[in-house]
mmCIF file of C-alpha atoms in Angstrom:
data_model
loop_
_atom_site.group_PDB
_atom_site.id
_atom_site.type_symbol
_atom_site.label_atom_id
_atom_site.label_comp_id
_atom_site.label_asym_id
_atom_site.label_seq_id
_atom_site.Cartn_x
_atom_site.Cartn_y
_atom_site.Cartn_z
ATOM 1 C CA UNK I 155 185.700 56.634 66.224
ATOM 2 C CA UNK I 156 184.040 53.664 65.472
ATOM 3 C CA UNK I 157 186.272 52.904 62.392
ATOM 4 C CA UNK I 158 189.234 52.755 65.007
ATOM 5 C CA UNK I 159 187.603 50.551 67.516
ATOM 6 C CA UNK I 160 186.098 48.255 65.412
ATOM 7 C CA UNK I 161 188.228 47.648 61.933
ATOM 8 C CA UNK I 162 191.775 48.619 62.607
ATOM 9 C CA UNK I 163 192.389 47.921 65.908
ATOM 10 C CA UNK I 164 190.825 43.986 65.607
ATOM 11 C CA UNK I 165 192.431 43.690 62.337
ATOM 12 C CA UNK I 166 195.535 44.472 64.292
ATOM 13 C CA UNK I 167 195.048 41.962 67.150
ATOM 14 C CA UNK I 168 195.022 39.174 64.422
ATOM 15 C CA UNK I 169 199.032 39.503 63.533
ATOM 16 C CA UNK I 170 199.542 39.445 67.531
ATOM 17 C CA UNK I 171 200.336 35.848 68.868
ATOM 18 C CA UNK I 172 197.456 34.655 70.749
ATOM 19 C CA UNK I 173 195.469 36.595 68.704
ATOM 20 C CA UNK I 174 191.500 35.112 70.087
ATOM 21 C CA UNK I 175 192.693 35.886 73.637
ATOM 22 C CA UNK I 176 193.793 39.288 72.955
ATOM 23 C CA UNK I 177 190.549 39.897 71.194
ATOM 24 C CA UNK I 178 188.643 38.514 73.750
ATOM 25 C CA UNK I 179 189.851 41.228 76.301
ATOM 26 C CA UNK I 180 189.166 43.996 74.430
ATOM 27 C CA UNK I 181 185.856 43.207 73.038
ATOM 28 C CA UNK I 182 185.362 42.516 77.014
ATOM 29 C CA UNK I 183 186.875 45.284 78.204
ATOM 30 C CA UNK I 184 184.400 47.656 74.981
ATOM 31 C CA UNK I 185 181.740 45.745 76.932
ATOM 32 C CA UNK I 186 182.449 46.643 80.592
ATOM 33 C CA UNK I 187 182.904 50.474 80.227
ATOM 34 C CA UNK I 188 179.525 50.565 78.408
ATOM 35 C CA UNK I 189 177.811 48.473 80.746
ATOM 36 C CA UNK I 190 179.462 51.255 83.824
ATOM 37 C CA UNK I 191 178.451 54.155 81.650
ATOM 38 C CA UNK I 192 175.149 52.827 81.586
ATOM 39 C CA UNK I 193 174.840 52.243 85.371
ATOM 40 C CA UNK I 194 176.688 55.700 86.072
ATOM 41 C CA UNK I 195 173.727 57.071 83.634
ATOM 42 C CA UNK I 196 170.763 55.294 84.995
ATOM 43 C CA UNK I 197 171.515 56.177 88.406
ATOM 44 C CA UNK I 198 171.845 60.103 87.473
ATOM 45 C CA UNK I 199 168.752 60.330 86.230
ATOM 46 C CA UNK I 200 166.957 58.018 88.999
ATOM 47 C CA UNK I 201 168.710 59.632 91.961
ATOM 48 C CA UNK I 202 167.741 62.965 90.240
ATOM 49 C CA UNK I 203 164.087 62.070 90.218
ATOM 50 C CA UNK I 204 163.846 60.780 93.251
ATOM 51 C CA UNK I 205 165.297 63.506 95.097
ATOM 52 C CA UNK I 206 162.513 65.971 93.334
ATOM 53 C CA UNK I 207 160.138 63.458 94.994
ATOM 54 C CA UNK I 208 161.654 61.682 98.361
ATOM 55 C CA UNK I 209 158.386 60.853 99.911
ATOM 56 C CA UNK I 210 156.751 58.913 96.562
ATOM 57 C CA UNK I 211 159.513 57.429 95.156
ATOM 58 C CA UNK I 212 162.140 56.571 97.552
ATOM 59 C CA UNK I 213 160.211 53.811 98.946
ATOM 60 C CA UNK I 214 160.038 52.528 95.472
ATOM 61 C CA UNK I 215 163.632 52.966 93.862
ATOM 62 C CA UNK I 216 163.944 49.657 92.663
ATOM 63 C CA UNK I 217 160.559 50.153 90.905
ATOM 64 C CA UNK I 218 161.031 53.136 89.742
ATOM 65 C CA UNK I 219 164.783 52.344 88.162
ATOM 66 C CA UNK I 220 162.791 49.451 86.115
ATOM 67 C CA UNK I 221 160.390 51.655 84.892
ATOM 68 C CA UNK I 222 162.810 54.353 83.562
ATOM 69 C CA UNK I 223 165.054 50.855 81.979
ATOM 70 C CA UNK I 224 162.270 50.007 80.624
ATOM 71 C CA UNK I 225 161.261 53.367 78.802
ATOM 72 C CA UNK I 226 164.922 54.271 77.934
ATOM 73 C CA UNK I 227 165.147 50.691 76.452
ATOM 74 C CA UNK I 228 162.148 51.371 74.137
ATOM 75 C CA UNK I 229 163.095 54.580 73.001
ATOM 76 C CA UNK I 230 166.270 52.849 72.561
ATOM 77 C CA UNK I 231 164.748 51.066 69.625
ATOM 78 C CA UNK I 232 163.678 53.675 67.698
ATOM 79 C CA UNK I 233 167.611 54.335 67.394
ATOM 80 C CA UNK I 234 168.573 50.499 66.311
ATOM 81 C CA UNK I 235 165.632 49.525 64.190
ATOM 82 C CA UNK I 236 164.965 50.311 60.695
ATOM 83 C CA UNK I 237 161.455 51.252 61.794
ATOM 84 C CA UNK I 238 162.128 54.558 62.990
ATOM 85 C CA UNK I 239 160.068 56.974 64.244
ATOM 86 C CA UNK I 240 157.022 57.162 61.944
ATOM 87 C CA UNK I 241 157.206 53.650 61.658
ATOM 88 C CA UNK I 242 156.558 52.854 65.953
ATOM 89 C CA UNK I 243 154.011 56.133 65.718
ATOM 90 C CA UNK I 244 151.778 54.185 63.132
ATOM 91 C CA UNK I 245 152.180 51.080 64.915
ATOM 92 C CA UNK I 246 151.209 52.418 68.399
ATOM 93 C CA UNK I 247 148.136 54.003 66.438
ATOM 94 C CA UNK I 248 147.275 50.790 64.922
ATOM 95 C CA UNK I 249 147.449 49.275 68.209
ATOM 96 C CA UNK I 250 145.282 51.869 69.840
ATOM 97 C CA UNK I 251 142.687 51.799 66.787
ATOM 98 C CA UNK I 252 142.422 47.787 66.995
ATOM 99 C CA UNK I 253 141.870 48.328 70.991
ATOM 100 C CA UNK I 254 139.016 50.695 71.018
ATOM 101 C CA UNK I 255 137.636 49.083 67.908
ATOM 102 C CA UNK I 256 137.902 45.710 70.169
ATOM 103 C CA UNK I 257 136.204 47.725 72.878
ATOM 104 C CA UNK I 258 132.988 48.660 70.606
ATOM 105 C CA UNK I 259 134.175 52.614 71.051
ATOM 106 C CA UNK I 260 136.074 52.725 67.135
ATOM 107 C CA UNK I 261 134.161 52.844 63.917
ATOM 108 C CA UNK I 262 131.920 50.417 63.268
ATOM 109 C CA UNK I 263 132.735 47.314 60.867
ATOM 110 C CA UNK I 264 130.410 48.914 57.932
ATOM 111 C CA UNK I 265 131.641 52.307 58.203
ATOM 112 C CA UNK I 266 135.550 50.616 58.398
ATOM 113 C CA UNK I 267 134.501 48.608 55.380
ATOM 114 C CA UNK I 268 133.772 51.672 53.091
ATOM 115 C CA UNK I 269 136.694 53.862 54.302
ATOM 116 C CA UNK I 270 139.440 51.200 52.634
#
């Protein structure tokens, strides 16, 4: 697990001689097979997609794969943030609130007033 990966085994390469160049290649090495199980991933999913629909979105893979980064790297923060869930929900309401209120369509500044 993590434990092994990332407290024994560097504690380990520290008695080794040339102990920051050992390091170095397996931090690198913990880098490169997430980096090719992210590609291997990403192209699943967009290859899977755009099979479903050849004629819309083959013309526009490279569009299409920066879209899906995009929305797997923001659901991606909901899982390293201490904001969690609830927390991005009332945020994205807040946002949404302050937009139509912006837009003259939310409640009016009197009524907004007396509701706090």
């Amino acid at each position: 697990g993590p434990g092994l990966a990332f407290v024994v085994y560097p504690q380990a390469m520290t008695m080794l001689p040339l102990s920051p160049f050992w390091s170095f290649l397996f931090f690198f090495m913990l880098l490169t097979l997430g980096l090719d199980s992210q590609f291997a991933f990403m192209e699943t999913i967009v290859t899977a997609v755009t099979d479903e629909f050849p004629y819309y979105l083959r013309p526009k893979k490279a569009s299409f794969s920066a879209v899906i980064c995009i929305a797997l790297f923001l659901m991606g923060l909901i899982l390293t943030t201490e904001v969690r869930v609830w927390g991005w929900m009332r945020c994205g309401d807040q946002l949404g609130t302050h937009f139509r209120e912006s837009l003259g369509q939310g409640p009016s500044l009197q009524r907004h007033m007396y509701s706090h």
